Tab-separated table of N, CA, C and O in Angstrom:
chain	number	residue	atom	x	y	z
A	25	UNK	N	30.618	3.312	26.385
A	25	UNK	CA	29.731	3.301	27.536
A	25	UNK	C	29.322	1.860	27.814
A	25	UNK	O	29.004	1.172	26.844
A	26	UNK	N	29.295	1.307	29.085
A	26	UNK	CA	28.948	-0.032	29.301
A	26	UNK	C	27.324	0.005	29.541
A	26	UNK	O	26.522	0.911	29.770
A	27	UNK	N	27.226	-1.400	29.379
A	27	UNK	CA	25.681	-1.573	29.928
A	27	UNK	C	25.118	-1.126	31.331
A	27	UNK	O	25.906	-1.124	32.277
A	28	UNK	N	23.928	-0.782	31.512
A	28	UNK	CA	23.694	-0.480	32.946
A	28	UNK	C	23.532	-2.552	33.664
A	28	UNK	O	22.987	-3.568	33.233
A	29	UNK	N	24.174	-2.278	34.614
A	29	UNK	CA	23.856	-3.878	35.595
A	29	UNK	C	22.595	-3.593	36.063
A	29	UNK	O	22.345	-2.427	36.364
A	30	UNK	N	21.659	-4.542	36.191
A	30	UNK	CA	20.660	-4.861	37.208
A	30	UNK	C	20.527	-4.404	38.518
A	30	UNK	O	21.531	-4.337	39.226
A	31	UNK	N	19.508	-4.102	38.912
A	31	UNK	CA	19.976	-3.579	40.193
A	31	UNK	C	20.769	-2.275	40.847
A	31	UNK	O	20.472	-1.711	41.900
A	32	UNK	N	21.741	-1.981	40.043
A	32	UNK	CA	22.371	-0.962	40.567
A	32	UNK	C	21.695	0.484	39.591
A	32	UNK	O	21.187	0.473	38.470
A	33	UNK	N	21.913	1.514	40.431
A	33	UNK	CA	21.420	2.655	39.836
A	33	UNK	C	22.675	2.972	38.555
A	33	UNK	O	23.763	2.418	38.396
A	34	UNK	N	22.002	4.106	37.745
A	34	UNK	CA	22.806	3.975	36.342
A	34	UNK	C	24.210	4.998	36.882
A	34	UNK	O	24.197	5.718	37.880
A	35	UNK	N	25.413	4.812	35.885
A	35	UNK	CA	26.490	5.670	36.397
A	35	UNK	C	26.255	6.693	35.847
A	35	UNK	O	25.719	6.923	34.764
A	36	UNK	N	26.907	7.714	37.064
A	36	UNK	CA	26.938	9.352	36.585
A	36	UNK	C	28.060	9.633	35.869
A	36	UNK	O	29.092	8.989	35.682
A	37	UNK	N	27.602	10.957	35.409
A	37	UNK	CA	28.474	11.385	33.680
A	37	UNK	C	29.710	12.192	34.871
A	37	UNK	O	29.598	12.554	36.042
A	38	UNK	N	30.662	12.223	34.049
A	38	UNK	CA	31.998	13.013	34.474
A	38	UNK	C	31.957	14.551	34.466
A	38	UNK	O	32.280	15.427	35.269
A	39	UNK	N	31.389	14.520	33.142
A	39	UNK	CA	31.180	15.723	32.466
A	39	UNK	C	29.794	16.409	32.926
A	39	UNK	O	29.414	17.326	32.198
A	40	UNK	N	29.102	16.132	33.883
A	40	UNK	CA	28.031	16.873	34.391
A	40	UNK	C	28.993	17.089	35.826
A	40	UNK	O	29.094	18.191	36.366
A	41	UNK	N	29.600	15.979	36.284
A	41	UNK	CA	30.117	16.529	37.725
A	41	UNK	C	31.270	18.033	37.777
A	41	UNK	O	31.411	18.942	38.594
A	42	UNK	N	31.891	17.716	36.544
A	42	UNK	CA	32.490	18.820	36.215
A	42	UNK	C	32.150	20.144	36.484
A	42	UNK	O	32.627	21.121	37.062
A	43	UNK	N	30.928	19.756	35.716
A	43	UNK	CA	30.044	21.246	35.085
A	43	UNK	C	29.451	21.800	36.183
A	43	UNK	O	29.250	23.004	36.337
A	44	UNK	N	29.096	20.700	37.144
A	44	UNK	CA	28.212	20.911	38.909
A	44	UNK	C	29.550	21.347	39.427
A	44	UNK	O	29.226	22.404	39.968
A	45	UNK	N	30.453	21.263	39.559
A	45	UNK	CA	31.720	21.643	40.360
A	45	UNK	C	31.716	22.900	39.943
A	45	UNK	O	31.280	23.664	40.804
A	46	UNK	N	32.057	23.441	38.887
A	46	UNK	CA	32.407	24.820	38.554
A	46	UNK	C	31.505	25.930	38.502
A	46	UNK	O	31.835	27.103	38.679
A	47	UNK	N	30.156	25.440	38.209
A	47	UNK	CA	29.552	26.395	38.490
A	47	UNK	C	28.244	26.295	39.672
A	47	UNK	O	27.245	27.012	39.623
A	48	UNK	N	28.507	25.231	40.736
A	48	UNK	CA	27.374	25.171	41.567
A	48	UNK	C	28.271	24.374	42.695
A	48	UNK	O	27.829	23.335	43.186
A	49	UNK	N	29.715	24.976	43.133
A	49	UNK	CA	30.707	24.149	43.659
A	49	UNK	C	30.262	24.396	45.075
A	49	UNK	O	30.235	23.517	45.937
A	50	UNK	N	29.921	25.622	45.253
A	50	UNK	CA	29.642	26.597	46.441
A	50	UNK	C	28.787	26.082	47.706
A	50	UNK	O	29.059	26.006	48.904
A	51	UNK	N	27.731	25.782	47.009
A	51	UNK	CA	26.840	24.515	47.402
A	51	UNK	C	26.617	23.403	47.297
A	51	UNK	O	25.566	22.769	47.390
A	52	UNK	N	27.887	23.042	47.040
A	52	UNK	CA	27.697	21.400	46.962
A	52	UNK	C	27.375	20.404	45.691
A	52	UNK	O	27.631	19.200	45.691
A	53	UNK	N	26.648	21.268	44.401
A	53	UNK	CA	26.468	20.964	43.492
A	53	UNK	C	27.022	19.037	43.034
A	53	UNK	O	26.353	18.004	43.062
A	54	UNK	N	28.026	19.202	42.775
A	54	UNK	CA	29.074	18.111	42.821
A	54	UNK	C	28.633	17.062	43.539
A	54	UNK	O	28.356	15.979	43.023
A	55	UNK	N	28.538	17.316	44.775
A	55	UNK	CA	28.432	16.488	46.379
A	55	UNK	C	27.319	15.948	45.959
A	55	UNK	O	27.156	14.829	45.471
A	56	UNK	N	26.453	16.887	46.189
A	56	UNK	CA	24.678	16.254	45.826
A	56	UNK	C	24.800	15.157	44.737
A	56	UNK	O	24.487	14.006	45.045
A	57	UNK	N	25.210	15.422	43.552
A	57	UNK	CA	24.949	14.786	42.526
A	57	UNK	C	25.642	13.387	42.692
A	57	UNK	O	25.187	12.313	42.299
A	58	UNK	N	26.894	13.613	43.383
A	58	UNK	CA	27.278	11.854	43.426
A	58	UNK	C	27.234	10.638	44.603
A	58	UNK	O	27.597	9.481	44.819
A	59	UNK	N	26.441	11.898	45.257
A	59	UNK	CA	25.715	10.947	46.616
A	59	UNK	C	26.064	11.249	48.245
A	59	UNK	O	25.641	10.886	49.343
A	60	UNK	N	27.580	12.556	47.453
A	60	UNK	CA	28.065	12.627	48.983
A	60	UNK	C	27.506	14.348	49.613
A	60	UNK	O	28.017	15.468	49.577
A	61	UNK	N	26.260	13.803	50.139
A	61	UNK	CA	25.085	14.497	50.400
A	61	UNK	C	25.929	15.444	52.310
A	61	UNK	O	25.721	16.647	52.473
A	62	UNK	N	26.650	14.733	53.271
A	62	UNK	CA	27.193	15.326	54.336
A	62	UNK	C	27.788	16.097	54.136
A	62	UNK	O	27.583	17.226	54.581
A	63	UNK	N	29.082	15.676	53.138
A	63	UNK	CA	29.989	16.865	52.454
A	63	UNK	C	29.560	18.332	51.630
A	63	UNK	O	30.075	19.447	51.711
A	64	UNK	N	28.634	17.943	50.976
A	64	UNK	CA	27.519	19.252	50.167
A	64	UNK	C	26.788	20.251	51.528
A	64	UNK	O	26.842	21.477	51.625
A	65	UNK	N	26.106	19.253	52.505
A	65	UNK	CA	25.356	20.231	53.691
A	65	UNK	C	26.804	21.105	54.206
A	65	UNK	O	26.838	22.335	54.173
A	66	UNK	N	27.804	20.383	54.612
A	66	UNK	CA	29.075	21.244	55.087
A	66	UNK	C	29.489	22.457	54.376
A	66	UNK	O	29.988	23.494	54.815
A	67	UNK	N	29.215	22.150	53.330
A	67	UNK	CA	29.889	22.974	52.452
A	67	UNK	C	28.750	24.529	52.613
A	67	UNK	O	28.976	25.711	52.871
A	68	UNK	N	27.517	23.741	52.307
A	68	UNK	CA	26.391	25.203	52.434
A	68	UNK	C	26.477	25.350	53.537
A	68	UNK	O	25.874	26.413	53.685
A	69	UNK	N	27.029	24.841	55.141
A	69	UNK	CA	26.491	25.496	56.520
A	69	UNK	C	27.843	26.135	56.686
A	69	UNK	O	28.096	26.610	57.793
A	70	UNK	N	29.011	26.230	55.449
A	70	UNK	CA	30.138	27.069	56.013
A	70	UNK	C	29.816	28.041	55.091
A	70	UNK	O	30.274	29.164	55.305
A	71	UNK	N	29.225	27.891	54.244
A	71	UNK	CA	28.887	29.075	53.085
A	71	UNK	C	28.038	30.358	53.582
A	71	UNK	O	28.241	31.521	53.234
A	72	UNK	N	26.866	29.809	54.630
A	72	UNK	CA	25.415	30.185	55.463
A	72	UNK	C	26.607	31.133	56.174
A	72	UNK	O	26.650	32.337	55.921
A	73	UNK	N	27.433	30.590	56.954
A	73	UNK	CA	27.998	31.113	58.217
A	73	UNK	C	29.425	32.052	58.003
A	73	UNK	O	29.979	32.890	58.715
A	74	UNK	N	29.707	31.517	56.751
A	74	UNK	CA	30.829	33.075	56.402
A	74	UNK	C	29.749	33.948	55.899
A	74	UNK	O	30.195	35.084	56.062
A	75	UNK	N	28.927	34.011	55.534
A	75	UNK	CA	27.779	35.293	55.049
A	75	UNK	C	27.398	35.868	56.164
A	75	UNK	O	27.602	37.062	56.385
A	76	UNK	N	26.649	34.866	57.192
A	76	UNK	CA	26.385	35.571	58.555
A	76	UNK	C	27.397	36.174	59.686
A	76	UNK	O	27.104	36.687	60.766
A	77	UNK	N	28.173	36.039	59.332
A	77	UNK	CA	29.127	36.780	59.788
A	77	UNK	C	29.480	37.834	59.414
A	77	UNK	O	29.649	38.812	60.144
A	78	UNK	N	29.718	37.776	57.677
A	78	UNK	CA	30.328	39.171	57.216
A	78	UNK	C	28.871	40.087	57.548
A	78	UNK	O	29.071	41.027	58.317
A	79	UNK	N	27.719	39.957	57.158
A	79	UNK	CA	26.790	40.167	57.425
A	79	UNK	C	26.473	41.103	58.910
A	79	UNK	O	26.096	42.275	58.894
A	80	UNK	N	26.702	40.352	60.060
A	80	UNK	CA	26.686	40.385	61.139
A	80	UNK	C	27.533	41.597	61.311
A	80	UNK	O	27.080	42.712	61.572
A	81	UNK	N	28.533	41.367	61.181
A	81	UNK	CA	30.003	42.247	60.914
A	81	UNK	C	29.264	43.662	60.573
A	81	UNK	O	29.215	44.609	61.357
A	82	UNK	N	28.673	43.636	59.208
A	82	UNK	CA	28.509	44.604	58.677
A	82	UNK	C	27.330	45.738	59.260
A	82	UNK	O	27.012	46.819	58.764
A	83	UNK	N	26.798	45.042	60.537
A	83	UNK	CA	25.436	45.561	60.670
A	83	UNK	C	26.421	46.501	62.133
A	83	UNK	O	26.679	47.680	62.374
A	84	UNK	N	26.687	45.264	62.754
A	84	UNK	CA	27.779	46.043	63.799
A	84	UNK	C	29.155	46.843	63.645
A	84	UNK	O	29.603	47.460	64.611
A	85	UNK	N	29.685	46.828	62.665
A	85	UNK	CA	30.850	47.514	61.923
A	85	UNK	C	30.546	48.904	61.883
A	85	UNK	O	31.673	49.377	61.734
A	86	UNK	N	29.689	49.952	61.922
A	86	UNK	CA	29.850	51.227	62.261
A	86	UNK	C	29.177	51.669	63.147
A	86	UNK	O	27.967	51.441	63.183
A	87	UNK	N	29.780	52.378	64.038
A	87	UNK	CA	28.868	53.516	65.033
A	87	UNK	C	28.202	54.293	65.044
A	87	UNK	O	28.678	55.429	65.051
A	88	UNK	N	26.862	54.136	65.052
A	88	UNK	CA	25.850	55.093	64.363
A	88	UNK	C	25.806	56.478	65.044
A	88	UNK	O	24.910	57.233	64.666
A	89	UNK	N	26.510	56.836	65.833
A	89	UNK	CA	26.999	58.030	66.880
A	89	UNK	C	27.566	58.746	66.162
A	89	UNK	O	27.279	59.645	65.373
A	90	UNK	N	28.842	58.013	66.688
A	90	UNK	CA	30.068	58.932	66.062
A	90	UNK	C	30.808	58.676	64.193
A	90	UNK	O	31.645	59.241	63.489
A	91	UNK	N	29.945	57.584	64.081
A	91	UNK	CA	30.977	57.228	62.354
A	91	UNK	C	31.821	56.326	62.359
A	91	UNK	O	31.942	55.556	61.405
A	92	UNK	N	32.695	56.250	63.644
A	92	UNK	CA	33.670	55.472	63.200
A	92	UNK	C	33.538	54.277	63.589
A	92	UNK	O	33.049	54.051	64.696
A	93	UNK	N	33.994	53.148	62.663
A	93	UNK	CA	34.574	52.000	62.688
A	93	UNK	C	34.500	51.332	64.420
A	93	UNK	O	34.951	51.809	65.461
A	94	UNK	N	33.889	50.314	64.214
A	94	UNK	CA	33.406	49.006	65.382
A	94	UNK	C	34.518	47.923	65.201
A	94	UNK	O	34.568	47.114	64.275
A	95	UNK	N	35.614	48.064	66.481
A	95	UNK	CA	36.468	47.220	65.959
A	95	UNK	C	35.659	45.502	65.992
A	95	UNK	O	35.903	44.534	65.271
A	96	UNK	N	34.804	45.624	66.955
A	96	UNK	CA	34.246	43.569	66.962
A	96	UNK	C	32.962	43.644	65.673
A	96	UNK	O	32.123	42.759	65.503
A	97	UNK	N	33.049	44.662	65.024
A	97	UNK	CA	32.318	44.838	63.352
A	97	UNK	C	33.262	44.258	62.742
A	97	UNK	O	32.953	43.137	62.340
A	98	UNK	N	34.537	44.663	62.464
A	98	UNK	CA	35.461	44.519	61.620
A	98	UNK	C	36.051	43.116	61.930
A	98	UNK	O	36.638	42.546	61.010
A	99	UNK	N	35.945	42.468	63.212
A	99	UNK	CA	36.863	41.636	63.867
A	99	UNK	C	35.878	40.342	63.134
A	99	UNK	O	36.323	39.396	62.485
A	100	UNK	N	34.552	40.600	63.430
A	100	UNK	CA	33.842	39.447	63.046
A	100	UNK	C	33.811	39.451	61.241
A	100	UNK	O	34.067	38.398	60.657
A	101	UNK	N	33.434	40.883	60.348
A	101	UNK	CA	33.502	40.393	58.981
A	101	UNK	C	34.709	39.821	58.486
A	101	UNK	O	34.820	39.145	57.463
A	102	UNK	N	35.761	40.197	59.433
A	102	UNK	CA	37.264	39.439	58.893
A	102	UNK	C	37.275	38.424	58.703
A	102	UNK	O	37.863	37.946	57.733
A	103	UNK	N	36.574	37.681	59.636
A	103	UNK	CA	36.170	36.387	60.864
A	103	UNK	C	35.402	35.807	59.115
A	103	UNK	O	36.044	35.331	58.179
A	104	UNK	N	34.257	36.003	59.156
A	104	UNK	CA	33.436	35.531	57.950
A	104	UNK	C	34.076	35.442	56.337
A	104	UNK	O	33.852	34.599	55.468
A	105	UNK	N	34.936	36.625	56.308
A	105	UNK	CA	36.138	36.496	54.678
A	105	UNK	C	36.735	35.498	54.939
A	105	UNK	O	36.427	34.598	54.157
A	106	UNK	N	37.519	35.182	55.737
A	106	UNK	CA	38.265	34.012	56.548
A	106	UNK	C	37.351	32.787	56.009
A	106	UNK	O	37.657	32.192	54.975
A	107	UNK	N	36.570	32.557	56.532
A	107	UNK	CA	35.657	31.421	56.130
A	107	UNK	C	35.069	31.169	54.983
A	107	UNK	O	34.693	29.999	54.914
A	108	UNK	N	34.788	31.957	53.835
A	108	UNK	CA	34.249	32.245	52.687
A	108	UNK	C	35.961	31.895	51.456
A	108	UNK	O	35.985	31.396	50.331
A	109	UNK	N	37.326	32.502	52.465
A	109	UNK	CA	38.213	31.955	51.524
A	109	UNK	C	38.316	30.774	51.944
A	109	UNK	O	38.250	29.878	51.103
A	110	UNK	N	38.464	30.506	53.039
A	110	UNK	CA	38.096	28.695	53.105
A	110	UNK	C	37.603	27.955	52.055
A	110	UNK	O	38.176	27.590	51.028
A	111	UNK	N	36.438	27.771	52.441
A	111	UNK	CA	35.574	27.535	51.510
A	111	UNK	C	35.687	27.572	50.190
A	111	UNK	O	35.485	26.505	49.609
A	112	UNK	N	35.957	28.517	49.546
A	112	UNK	CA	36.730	29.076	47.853
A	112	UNK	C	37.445	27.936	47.580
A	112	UNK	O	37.220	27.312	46.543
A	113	UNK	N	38.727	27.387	48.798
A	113	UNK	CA	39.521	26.332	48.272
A	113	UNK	C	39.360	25.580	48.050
A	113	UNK	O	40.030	24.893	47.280
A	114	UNK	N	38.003	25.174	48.813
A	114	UNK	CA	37.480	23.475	49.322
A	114	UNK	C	37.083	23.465	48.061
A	114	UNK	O	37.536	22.462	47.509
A	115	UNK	N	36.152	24.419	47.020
A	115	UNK	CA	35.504	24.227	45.918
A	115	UNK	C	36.601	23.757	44.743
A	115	UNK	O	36.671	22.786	43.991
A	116	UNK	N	37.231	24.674	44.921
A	116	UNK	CA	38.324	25.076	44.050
A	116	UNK	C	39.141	23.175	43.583
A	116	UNK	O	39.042	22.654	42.472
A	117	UNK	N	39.833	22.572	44.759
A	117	UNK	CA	40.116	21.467	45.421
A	117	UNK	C	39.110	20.346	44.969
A	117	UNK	O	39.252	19.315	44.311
A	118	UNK	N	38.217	20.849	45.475
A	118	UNK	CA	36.891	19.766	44.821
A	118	UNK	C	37.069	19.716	43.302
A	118	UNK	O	37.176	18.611	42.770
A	119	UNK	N	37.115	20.975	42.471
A	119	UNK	CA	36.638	20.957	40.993
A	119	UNK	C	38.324	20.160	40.633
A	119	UNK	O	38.461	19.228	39.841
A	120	UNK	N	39.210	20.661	41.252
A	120	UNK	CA	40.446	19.875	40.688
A	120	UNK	C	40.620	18.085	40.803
A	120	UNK	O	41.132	17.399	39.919
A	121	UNK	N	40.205	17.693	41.771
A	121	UNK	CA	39.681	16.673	42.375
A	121	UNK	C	38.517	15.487	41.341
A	121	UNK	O	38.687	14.285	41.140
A	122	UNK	N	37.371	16.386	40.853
A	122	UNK	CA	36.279	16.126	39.854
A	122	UNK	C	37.371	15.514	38.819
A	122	UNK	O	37.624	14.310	38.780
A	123	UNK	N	38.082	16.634	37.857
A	123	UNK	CA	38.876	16.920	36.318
A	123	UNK	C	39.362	16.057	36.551
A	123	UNK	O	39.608	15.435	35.518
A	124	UNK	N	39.967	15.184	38.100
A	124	UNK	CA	41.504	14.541	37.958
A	124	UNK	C	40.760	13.216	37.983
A	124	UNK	O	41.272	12.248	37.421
A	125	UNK	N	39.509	13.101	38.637
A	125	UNK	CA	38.377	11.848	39.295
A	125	UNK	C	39.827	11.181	40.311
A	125	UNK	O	40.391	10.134	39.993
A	126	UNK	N	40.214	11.968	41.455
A	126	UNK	CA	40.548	11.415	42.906
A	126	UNK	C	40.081	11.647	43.167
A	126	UNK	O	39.275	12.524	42.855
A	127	UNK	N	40.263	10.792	44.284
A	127	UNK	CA	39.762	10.317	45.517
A	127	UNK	C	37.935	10.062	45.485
A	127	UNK	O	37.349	9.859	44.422
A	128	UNK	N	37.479	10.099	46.338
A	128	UNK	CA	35.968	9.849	46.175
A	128	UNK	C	35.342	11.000	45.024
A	128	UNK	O	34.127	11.041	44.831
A	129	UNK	N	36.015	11.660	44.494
A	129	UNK	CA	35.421	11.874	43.068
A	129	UNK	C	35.670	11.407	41.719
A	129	UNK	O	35.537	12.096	40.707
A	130	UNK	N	36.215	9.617	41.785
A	130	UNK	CA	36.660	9.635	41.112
A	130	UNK	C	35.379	8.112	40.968
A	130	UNK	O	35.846	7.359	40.113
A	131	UNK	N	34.608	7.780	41.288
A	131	UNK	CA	33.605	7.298	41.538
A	131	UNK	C	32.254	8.007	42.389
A	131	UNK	O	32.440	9.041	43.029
A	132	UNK	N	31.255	7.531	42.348
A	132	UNK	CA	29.888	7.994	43.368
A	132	UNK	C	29.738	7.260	44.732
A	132	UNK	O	30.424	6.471	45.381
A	133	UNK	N	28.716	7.782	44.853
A	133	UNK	CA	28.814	7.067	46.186
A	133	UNK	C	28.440	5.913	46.278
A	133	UNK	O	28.228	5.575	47.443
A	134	UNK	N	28.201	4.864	45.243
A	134	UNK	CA	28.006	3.304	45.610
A	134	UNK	C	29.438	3.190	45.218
A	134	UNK	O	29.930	2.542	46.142
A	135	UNK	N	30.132	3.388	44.588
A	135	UNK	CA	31.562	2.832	44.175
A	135	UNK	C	31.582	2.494	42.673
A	135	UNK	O	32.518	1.888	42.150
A	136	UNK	N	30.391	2.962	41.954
A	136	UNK	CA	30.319	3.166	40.590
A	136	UNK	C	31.477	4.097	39.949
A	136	UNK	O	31.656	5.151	40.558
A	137	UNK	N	32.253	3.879	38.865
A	137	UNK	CA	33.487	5.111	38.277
A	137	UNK	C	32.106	5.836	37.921
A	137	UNK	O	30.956	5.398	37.921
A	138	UNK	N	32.660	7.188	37.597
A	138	UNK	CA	32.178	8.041	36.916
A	138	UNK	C	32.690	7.616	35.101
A	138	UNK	O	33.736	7.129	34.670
A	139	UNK	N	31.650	7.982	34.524
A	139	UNK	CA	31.855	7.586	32.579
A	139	UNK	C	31.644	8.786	32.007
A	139	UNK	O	31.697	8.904	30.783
Protein backbone atom coordinates (compact mmCIF):
# COMPACT_ATOMS: atom_id res chain seq x y z
CA UNK A 1 0.00 0.00 0.00
CA UNK A 2 1.52 3.44 -0.81
CA UNK A 3 1.48 6.50 1.22
CA UNK A 4 -1.55 8.74 1.07
CA UNK A 5 -0.16 12.25 -1.02
CA UNK A 6 -1.14 15.52 0.42
CA UNK A 7 -3.93 16.93 -0.72
CA UNK A 8 -5.52 14.32 -2.55
CA UNK A 9 -8.32 12.27 -0.98
CA UNK A 10 -7.15 8.65 0.19
CA UNK A 11 -7.46 5.69 -2.57
CA UNK A 12 -10.38 3.40 -2.64
CA UNK A 13 -10.05 -0.38 -1.88
CA UNK A 14 -10.74 -2.77 -4.96
CA UNK A 15 -12.11 -5.12 -2.81
CA UNK A 16 -14.95 -2.94 -1.37
CA UNK A 17 -15.80 -1.86 -5.08
CA UNK A 18 -16.16 -5.40 -5.79
CA UNK A 19 -18.23 -6.18 -2.92
CA UNK A 20 -20.49 -2.69 -3.83
CA UNK A 21 -20.81 -4.15 -7.39
CA UNK A 22 -22.22 -7.47 -6.50
CA UNK A 23 -24.28 -6.89 -4.05
CA UNK A 24 -25.54 -3.14 -4.32
CA UNK A 25 -24.83 -3.09 -8.33
CA UNK A 26 -28.56 -2.28 -8.92
CA UNK A 27 -28.21 1.04 -7.51
CA UNK A 28 -25.23 2.14 -8.25
CA UNK A 29 -23.43 0.98 -5.23
CA UNK A 30 -20.03 0.84 -7.18
CA UNK A 31 -20.77 4.28 -9.00
CA UNK A 32 -21.39 6.12 -5.73
CA UNK A 33 -18.42 4.85 -4.10
CA UNK A 34 -15.85 5.85 -6.79
CA UNK A 35 -17.24 9.15 -7.59
CA UNK A 36 -19.14 8.31 -10.70
CA UNK A 37 -22.24 9.68 -9.01
CA UNK A 38 -24.34 10.41 -12.97
CA UNK A 39 -23.78 6.86 -13.87
CA UNK A 40 -25.23 5.42 -10.28
CA UNK A 41 -28.48 8.14 -10.61
CA UNK A 42 -28.93 6.37 -14.28
CA UNK A 43 -28.71 3.33 -13.14
CA UNK A 44 -31.51 3.90 -10.14
CA UNK A 45 -33.84 6.13 -12.66
CA UNK A 46 -33.77 2.93 -15.06
CA UNK A 47 -34.22 0.66 -12.09
CA UNK A 48 -37.37 3.32 -10.67
CA UNK A 49 -38.79 3.03 -14.28
CA UNK A 50 -38.59 -0.74 -15.20
CA UNK A 51 -40.56 -1.21 -11.74
CA UNK A 52 -43.01 1.49 -12.74
CA UNK A 53 -43.82 0.03 -15.52
CA UNK A 54 -44.05 -3.57 -14.65
CA UNK A 55 -45.99 -2.11 -11.89
CA UNK A 56 -48.13 0.05 -14.03
CA UNK A 57 -48.54 -2.98 -16.31
CA UNK A 58 -49.70 -4.90 -13.53
CA UNK A 59 -52.41 -2.60 -12.21
CA UNK A 60 -53.74 -2.27 -15.91
CA UNK A 61 -53.04 -5.92 -17.03
CA UNK A 62 -56.49 -7.36 -16.05
CA UNK A 63 -60.05 -6.51 -16.72
CA UNK A 64 -61.85 -6.20 -13.76
CA UNK A 65 -65.18 -7.04 -15.88
CA UNK A 66 -64.58 -9.72 -17.71
CA UNK A 67 -61.02 -11.44 -16.36
CA UNK A 68 -59.26 -11.36 -19.18
CA UNK A 69 -55.95 -10.12 -19.95
CA UNK A 70 -55.29 -6.11 -20.98
CA UNK A 71 -53.26 -6.37 -23.94
CA UNK A 72 -51.51 -2.42 -23.18
CA UNK A 73 -51.21 -4.29 -19.34
CA UNK A 74 -49.13 -6.84 -20.80
CA UNK A 75 -47.58 -4.56 -23.57
CA UNK A 76 -46.28 -2.13 -20.93
CA UNK A 77 -45.02 -4.94 -18.09
CA UNK A 78 -43.11 -6.47 -21.11
CA UNK A 79 -42.01 -2.90 -21.76
CA UNK A 80 -40.61 -2.67 -17.93
CA UNK A 81 -38.89 -6.67 -17.98
CA UNK A 82 -37.24 -5.24 -21.05
CA UNK A 83 -35.71 -2.55 -19.02
CA UNK A 84 -34.99 -4.34 -15.73
CA UNK A 85 -32.99 -7.02 -18.18
CA UNK A 86 -31.24 -4.09 -19.40
CA UNK A 87 -30.21 -3.00 -16.56
CA UNK A 88 -29.21 -6.73 -15.09
CA UNK A 89 -26.41 -6.38 -17.84
CA UNK A 90 -25.26 -2.96 -17.17
CA UNK A 91 -24.67 -4.38 -13.47
CA UNK A 92 -23.55 -7.53 -14.47
CA UNK A 93 -20.85 -5.55 -17.10
CA UNK A 94 -20.11 -3.17 -14.37
CA UNK A 95 -19.15 -6.03 -11.73
CA UNK A 96 -17.01 -7.64 -14.66
CA UNK A 97 -15.54 -4.33 -15.42
CA UNK A 98 -14.79 -3.68 -11.27
CA UNK A 99 -12.82 -7.68 -11.08
CA UNK A 100 -11.00 -6.72 -14.40
CA UNK A 101 -10.45 -2.64 -13.03
CA UNK A 102 -11.35 -1.39 -16.98
CA UNK A 103 -12.06 1.25 -18.06
CA UNK A 104 -13.13 3.97 -15.52
CA UNK A 105 -13.30 1.21 -12.99
CA UNK A 106 -10.12 0.68 -13.02
CA UNK A 107 -9.36 3.97 -11.12
CA UNK A 108 -11.96 6.67 -9.22
CA UNK A 109 -13.00 9.49 -10.19
CA UNK A 110 -9.92 11.79 -9.60
CA UNK A 111 -7.75 9.28 -11.58
CA UNK A 112 -6.52 7.61 -8.39
CA UNK A 113 -5.95 3.36 -9.28
CA UNK A 114 -7.97 1.53 -7.11
CA UNK A 115 -5.44 -0.64 -4.28
Amino acid sequence: MTAPVPGQPPAKSHVVAMLLAFFLGGIGGADFYLGHVKIAIYKIVALVVGYAFIFIGGIMGINVETGQPNMAGVVISGLGMLILFAVSIWVFVTLIMVILRKGMYGTDSNGQPLV
